XYZ file of C-alpha atoms in Angstrom:
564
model
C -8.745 -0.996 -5.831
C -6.634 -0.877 -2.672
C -8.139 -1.674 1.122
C 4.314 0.964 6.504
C 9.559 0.527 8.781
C 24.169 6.453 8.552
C 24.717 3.380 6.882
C 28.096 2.150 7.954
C 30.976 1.560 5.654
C 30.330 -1.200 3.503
C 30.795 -5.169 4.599
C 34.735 -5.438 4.422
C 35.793 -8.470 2.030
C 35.767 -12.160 3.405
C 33.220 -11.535 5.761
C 29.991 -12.741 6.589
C 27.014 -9.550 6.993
C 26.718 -10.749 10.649
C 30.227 -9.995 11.147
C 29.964 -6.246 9.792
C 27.656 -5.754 12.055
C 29.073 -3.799 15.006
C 29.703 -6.577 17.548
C 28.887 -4.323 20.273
C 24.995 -3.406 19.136
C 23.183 -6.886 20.303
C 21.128 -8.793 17.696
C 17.086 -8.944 17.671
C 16.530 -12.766 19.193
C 16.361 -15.061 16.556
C 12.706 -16.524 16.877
C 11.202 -12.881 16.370
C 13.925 -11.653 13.578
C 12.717 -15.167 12.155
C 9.300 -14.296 12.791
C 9.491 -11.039 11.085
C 11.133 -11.675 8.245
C 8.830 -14.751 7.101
C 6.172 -13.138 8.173
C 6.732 -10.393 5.702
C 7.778 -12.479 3.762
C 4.353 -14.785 3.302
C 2.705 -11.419 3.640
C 3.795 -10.238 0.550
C 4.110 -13.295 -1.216
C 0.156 -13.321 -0.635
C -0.089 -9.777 -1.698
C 1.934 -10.349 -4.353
C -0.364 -12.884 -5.841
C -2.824 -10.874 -4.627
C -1.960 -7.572 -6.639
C -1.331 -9.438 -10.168
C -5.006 -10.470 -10.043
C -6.170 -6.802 -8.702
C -3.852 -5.670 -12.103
C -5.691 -8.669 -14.094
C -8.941 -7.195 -13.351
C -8.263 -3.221 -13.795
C -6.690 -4.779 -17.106
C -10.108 -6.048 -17.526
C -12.284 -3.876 -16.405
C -9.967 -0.875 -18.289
C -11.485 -1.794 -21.303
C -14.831 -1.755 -20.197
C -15.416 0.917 -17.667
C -14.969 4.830 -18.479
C -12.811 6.972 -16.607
C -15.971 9.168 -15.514
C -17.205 5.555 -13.552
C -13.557 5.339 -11.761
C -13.935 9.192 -10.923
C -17.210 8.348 -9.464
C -16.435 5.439 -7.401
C -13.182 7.028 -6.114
C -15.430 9.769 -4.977
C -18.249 7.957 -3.602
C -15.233 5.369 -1.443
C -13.630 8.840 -0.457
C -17.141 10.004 0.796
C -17.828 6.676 2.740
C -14.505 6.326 4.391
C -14.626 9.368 5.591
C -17.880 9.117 7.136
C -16.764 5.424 8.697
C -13.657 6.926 9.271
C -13.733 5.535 13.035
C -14.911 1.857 12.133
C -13.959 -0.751 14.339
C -13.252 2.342 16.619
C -9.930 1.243 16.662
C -10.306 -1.883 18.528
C -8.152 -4.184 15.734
C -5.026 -2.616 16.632
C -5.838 -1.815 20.527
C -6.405 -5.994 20.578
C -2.799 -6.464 19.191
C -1.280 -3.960 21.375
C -3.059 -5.199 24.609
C -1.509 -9.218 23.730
C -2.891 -12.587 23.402
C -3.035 -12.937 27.109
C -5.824 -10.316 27.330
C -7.782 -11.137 24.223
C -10.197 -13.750 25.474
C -11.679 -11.136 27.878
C -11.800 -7.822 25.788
C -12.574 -9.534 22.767
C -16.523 -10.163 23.223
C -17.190 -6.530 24.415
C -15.033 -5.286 21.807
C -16.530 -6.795 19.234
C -19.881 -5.438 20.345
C -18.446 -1.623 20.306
C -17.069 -2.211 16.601
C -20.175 -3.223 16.134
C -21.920 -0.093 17.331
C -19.294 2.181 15.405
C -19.794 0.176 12.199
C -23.735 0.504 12.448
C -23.800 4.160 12.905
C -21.261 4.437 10.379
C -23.134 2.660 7.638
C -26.223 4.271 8.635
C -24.476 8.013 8.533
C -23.645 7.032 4.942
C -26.956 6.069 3.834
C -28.501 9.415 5.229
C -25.626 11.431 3.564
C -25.893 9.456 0.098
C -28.301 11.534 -1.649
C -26.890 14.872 -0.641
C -23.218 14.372 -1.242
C -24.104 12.649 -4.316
C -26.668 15.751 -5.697
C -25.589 18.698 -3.977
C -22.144 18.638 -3.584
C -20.496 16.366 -6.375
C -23.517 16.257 -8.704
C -22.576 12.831 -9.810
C -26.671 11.199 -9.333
C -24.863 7.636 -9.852
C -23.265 7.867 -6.834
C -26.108 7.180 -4.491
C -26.668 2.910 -5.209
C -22.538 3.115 -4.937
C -22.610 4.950 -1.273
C -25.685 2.812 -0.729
C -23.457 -0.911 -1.375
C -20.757 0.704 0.886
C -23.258 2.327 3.988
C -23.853 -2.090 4.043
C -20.711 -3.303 3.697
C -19.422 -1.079 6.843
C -20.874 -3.210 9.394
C -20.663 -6.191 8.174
C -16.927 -5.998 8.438
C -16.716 -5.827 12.281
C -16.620 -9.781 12.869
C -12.921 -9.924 10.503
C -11.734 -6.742 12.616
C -11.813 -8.568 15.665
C -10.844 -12.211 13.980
C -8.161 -11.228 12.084
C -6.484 -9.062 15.454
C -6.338 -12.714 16.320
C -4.331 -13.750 13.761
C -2.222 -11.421 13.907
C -1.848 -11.742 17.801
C -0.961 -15.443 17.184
C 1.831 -14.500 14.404
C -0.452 -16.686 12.054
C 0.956 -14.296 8.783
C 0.706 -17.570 6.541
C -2.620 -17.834 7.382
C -3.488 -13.638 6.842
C -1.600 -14.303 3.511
C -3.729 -17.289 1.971
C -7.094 -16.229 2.479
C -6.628 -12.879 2.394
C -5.502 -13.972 -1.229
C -8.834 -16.325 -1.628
C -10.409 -12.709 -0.807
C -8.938 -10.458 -3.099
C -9.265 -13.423 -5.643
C -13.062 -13.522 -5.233
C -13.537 -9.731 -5.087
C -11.391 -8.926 -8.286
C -13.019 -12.110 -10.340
C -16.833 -11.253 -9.372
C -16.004 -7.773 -10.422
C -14.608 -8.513 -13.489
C -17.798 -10.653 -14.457
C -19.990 -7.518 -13.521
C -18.550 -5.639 -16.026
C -18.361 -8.005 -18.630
C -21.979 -8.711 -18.135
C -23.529 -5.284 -16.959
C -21.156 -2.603 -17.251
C -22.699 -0.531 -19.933
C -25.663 -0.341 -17.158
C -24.984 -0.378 -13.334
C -20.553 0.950 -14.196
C -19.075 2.144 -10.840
C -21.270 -0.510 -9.003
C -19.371 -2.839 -10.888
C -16.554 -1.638 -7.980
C -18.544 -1.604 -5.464
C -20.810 -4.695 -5.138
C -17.810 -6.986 -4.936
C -16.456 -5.437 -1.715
C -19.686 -6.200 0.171
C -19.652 -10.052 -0.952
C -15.761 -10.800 0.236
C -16.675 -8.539 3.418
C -19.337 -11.133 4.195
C -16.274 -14.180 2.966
C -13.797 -12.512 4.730
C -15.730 -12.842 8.613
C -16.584 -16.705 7.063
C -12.847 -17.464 6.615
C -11.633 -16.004 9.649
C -13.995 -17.781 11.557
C -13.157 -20.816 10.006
C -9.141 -19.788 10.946
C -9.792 -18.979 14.064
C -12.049 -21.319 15.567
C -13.465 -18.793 17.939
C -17.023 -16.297 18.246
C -16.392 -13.045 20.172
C -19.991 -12.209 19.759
C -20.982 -14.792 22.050
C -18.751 -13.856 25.415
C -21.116 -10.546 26.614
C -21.427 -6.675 25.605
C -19.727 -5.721 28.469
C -20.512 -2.213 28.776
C -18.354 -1.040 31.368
C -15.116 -2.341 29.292
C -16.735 0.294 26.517
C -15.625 3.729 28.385
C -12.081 2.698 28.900
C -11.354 1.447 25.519
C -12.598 4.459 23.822
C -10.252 6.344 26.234
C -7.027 3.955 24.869
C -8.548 4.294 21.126
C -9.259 7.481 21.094
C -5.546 8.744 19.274
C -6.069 5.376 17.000
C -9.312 6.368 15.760
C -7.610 10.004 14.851
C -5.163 8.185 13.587
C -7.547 6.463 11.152
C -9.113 9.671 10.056
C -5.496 10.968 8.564
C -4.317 7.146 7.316
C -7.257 7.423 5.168
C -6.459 10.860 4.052
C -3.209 9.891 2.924
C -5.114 7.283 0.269
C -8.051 8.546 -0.391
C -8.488 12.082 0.954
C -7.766 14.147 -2.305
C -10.381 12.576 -4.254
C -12.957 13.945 -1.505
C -11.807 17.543 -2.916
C -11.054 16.683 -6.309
C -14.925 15.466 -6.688
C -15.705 19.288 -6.184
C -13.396 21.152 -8.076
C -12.637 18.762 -11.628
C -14.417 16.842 -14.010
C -15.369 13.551 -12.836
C -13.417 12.092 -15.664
C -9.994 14.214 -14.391
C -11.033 12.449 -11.010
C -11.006 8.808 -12.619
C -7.670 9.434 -14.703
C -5.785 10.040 -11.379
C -7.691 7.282 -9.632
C -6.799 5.022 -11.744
C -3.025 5.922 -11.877
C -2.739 6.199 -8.205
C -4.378 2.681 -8.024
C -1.571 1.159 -10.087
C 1.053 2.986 -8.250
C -0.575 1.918 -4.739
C -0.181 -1.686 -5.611
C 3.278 -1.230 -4.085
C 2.390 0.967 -1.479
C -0.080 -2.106 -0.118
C 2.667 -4.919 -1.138
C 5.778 -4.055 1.169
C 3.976 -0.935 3.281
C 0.516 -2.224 4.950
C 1.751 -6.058 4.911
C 5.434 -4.717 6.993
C 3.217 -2.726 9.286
C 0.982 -5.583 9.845
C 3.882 -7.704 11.011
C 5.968 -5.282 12.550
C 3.305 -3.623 14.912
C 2.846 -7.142 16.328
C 6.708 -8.334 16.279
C 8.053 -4.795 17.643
C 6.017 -4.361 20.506
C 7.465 -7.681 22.289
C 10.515 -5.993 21.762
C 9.264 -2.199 22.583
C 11.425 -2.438 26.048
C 14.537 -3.394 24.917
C 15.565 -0.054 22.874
C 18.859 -1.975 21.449
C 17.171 -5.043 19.538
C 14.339 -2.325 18.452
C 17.257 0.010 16.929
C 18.639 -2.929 14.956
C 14.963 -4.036 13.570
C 13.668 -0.592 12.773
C 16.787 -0.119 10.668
C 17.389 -3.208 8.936
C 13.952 -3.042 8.050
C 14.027 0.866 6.744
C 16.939 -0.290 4.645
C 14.809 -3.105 3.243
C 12.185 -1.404 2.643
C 13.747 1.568 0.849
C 15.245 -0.680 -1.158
C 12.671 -2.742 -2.397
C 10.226 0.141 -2.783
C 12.617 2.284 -4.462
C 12.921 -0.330 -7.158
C 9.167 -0.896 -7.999
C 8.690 2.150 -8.515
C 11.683 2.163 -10.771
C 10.495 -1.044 -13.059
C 6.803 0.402 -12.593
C 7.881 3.926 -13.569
C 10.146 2.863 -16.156
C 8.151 -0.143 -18.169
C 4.053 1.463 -17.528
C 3.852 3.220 -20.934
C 4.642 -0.211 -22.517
C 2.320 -1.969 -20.644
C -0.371 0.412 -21.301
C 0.037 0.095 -25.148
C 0.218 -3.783 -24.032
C -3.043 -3.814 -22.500
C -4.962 -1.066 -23.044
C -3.755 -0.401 -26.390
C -3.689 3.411 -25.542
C -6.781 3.687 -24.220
C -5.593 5.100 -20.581
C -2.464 6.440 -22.203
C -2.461 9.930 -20.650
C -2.227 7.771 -17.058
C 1.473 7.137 -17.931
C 3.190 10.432 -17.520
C 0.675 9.914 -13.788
C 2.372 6.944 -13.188
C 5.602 7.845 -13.782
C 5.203 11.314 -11.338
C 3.947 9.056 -9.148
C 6.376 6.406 -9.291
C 9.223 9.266 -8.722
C 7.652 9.966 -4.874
C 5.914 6.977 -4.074
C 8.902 5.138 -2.133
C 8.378 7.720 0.394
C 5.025 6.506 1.223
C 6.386 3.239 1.527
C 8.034 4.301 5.038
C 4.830 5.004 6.142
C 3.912 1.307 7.608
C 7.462 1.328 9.228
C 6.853 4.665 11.395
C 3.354 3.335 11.909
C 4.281 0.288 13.522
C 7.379 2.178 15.427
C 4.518 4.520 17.191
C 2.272 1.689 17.400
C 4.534 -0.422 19.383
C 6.067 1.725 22.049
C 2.643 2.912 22.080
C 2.828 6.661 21.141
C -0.678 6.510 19.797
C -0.924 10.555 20.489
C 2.254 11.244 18.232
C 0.637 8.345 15.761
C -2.452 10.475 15.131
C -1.028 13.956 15.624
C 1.987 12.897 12.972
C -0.131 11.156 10.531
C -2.771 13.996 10.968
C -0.126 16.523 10.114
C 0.583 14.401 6.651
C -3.012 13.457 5.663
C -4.024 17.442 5.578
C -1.106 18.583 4.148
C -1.931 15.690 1.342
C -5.757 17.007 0.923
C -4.281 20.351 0.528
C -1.671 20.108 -1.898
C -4.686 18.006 -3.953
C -6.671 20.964 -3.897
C -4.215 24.029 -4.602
C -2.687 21.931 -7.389
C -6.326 21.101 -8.670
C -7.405 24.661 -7.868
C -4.800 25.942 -9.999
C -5.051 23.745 -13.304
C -8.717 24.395 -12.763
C -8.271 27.834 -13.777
C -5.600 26.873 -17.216
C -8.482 25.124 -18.824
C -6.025 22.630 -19.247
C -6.657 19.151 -20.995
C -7.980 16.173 -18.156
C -4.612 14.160 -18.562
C -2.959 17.833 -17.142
C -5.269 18.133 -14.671
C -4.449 15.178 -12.990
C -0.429 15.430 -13.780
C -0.825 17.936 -12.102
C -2.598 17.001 -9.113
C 0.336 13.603 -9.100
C 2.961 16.177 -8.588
C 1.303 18.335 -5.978
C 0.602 15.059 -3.847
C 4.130 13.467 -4.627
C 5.656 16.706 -3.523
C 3.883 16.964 -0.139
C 4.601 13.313 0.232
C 8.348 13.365 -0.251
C 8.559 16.525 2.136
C 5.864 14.833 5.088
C 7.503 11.651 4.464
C 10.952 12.516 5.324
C 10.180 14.793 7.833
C 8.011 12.656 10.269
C 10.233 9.340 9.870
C 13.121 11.651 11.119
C 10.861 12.764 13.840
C 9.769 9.025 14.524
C 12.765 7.201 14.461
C 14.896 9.767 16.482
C 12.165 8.583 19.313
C 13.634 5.058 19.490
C 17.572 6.157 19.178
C 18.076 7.023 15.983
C 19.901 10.492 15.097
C 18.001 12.273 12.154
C 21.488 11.814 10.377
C 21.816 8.084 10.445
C 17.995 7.870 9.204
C 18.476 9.941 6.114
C 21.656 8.237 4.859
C 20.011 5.028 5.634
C 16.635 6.162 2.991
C 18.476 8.370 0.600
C 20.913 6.448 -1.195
C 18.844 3.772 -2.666
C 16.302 6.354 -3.899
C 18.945 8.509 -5.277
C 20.334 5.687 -7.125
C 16.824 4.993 -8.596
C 15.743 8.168 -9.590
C 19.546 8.076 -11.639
C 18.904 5.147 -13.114
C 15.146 5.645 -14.315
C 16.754 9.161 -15.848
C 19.636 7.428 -17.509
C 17.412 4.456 -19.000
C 14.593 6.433 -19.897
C 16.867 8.970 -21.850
C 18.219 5.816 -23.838
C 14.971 4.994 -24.560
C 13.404 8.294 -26.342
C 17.132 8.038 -28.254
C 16.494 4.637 -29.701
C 12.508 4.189 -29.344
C 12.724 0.502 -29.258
C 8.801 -0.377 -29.921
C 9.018 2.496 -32.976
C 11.824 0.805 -34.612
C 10.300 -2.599 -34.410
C 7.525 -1.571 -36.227
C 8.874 0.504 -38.522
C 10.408 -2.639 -39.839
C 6.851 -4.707 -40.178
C 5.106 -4.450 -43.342
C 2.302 -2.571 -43.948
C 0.307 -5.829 -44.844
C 0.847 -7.238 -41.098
C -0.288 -4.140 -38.953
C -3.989 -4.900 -39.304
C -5.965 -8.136 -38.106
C -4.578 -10.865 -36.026
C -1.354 -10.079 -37.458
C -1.557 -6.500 -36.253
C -2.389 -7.694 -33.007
C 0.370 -9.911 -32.575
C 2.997 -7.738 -34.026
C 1.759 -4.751 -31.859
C 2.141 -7.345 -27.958
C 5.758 -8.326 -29.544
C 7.074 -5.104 -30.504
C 5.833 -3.385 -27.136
C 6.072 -6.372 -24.882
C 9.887 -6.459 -25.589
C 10.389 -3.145 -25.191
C 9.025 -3.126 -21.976
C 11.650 -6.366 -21.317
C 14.306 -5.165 -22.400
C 13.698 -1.378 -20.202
C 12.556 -3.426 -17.350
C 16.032 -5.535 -17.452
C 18.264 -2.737 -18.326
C 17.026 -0.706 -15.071
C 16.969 -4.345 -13.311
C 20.793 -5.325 -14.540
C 21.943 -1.090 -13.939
C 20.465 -0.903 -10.725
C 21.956 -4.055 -9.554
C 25.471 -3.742 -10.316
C 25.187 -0.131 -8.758
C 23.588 -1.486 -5.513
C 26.221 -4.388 -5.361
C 29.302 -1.590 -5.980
C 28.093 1.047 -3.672
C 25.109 -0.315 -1.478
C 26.741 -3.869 -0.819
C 25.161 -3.156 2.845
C 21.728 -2.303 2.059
C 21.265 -5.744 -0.382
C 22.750 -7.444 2.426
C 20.552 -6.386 4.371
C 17.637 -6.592 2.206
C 18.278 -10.363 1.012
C 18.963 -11.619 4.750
C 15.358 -10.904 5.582
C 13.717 -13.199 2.590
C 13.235 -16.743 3.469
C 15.324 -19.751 3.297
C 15.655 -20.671 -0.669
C 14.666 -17.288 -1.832
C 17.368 -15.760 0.226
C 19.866 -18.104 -1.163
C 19.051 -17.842 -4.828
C 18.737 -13.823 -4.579
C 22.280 -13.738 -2.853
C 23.397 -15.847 -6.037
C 22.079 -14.043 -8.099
C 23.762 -10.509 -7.097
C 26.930 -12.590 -6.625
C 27.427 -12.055 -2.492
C 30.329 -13.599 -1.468
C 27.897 -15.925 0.608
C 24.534 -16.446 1.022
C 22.969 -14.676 4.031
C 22.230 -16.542 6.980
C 18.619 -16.288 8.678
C 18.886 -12.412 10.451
C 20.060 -13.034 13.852
């Protein structure tokens, strides 16, 4: 239920991490490094929130909703975002890129031409509904579910334009809180459709909630913003040139959403619906970290970077402080994700989605990689190499379709089990990912200074320490079987009932604490002992008081100062 930025030898004892920094490399200026990093920082702390209660209501919803309905609603959003592929017709981002200074005039016709876009999109969607949904997926229910979505495109445009604004103003606390009042609403109303009428209306249960916070979403950013594009003109004659300067953006769209939701457009065709939903709902769980530190860096990067897009030195130093960051964070999510999911499973769902975890887990191995993606985005974004943006991303989002559809091809013919089907289909994407991923941040970063040798050795090493630890701690764990050998030890008389109940959340709740703090306390001492840099790095961008109890914490000799 989802909606991207050589290490040096390591900080030399005694000194502070501006001091390792080579002196002669001048530092980003303080209000935008300041400006970036809390404006990730509120970013994700939003998301954050944000993504517990999206995990709170798939927890939910789980119990209620079959695979087959996730398998149809990933197919029918696949089918409508491709069709509104070009919403907005990339005016959000051309709005941000053109400055504040600008906005009050190209806002109002703007705003107008998303408008257009969005109407013909939704109205494309509603003509193609019964067709896609009879003739080429043979799924009937997905025609009221294409129907909810051929609405909710238009009515979209107004928080397009609106939230450009905020973003042009550097308002991230703002984004953060009611984009969190959004997801809030969505995730809650959906839950309470499927408690009250999933048996009957299932994958609408997904879909009705999007078009309600659509319609909260242009409320609250009016509300924010203070201001009504739709009232300043049409302006047709500002509609040819913009479409000229959106153009690569819009193709840019078209492969971003391939890269999310593309394979599920093929998958519809060639497995069972129910194959469809398994991986669906895996990939959702796994994305919840793609969204946290990839969509909410881009967001604040592409704005931050391109008042620095002229000064190649200062953009250097932010596009690699923040691929370090990144890296590192992302690299262990996916670890305690990876690691912990088939404990939380049996937590939740009690082994009801248990063939997801193996998903997860495949998943979890490559899914770092499309962390980077918001950092290269926002690199091409704000020295304006929209061409290479859509070209690049193109190049990634096609190869991802495909390697969906040979894997899924090829299980197709094994007449292999569903929970196969979409393994395999997890390690067909991942693969493509890792290979895209690595190749076009090279490409992308070697654009603003940055040898392809000095970008590897700044992503590999906290990814290669993950991928060690998850291997060491999840051999431990099929030694010793922690969750096994607490119940082995519980009578027979207190595994049914209430009793059962209780003695089933303690045995596998601490077995997913104690794997989630032996990759937490492993990876840590491994980071501090051979990537002392990269945690530098990484704490010096979190705010004030989280900075200084994180740098505690890992036991730096001092606690970072704001990033210069």
């Amino acid at each position: 239920m989802t909606n991207d930025l050589p290490p040096s030898p390591g900080t030399p004892t005694g000194t502070s991490p501006l001091a390792a920094q080579d002196s002669s490399q001048p530092q980003p200026a303080p209000a935008l490094a300041k400006t970036t990093g809390t404006g990730a920082a509120w970013m994700i702390a939003g998301t954050v929130l944000g993504k517990l209660t999206s995990f709170l209501c798939q927890a939910v919803v789980g119990w209620i909703l079959t695979d087959g309905d996730f398998g149809v609603f990933a197919t029918a959003a696949a089918v409508a975002g491709f069709i509104a592929i070009c919403r907005d017709a990339g005016v959000g981002q051309y709005l941000v890129q053109r400055g504040p200074g600008e906005y009050p005039t190209l806002s109002g016709p703007l705003f107008w031409l998303a408008l257009a876009f969005n109407s013909l999109a939704g109205l494309l969607i509603a003509v193609a509904a019964v067709p896609m949904a009879i003739h080429v997926y043979e799924m009937p229910e997905m025609i009221p579910v294409l129907l909810v979505m051929a609405v909710t495109v238009p009515l979209g445009t107004p928080a397009s334009i609106l939230g450009a604004k905020l973003r042009l103003d550097l308002r991230f606390r703002d984004i953060s809180r009611f984009g969190l009042i959004s997801v809030a609403v969505r995730y809650l109303l959906t839950i309470v459709l499927a408690v009250l009428f999933g048996d009957s209306i299932g994958a609408l249960c997904l879909a009705i909630p999007m078009l309600v916070t659509t319609v909260l979403d242009t409320i609250i950013c009016a509300w924010l913003t203070k201001d009504s594009p739709w009232t300043r003109g049409i302006g047709l004659r500002v509609w040819w040139s913009t479409l000229t300067s959106t153009k690569w953006l819009m193709f840019g769209s078209v492969s971003n959403f391939a890269l999310d939701m593309g394979p599920n457009l093929i998958l519809g065709a060639l497995l069972h619906k129910s194959a469809v939903g398994l991986y669906y709902f895996a990939f959702q769980i796994t994305a919840q970290l793609g969204v946290l530190l990839s969509w909410n860096l881009q967001q604040v990067l592409s704005a931050v970077l391109a008042r620095i897009a002229n000064d190649p030195v200062r953009m250097r130093d932010a596009v690699l402080r923040s691929l370090r960051a990144q890296m590192l964070l992302g690299s262990a999510a996916c670890l305690a994700l990876g690691a912990t999911f088939p404990m939380i499973e049996q937590l939740v769902w009690h082994g009801r989605w248990s063939e997801s975890a193996l998903i997860v887990l495949a998943l979890s191995v490559f899914f770092p990689w499309r962390i980077s993606y918001g950092l290269s985005t926002a690199v091409q974004l704000a020295t304006q190499r929209y061409r290479g943006y859509a070209l690049l991303t193109f190049f990634e989002g096609l190869g991802f379709i495909l390697a969906a559809g040979l894997g899924a091809a090829w299980i197709a013919g094994q007449r292999a089990p569903i929970g196969d089907e979409a393994l395999t289909v997890a390690i067909a994407c991942g693969s493509w990912l890792l290979v895209s991923r690595f190749i076009v941040t090279l490409g992308v970063l070697r654009t603003v200074g940055i040898s392809p040798a000095r970008a590897a050795m700044t992503m590999l090493p906290s990814w290669a320490l993950a991928l060690m630890v998850g291997a060491l701690v999840l051999n431990a764990d099929a030694r010793f079987n922690l969750a096994n050998a607490v119940l082995a030890l519980v009578p027979n008389s207190l595994r049914t009932g209430v009793a059962g109940l209780v003695t089933h959340t303690l045995a596998h709740g601490t077995h997913a604490l104690v794997i989630g703090m032996a990759c937490a306390i492993l990876f840590g001492l491994l980071l501090r002992t051979r990537l002392e840099r990269d945690l530098r790095d990484t704490v010096s961008v979190l705010p004030g008081r989280l900075r200084t109890l994180a740098a505690r914490a890992m036991r730096l000799r001092e606690p970072p100062p704001p990033p210069a």
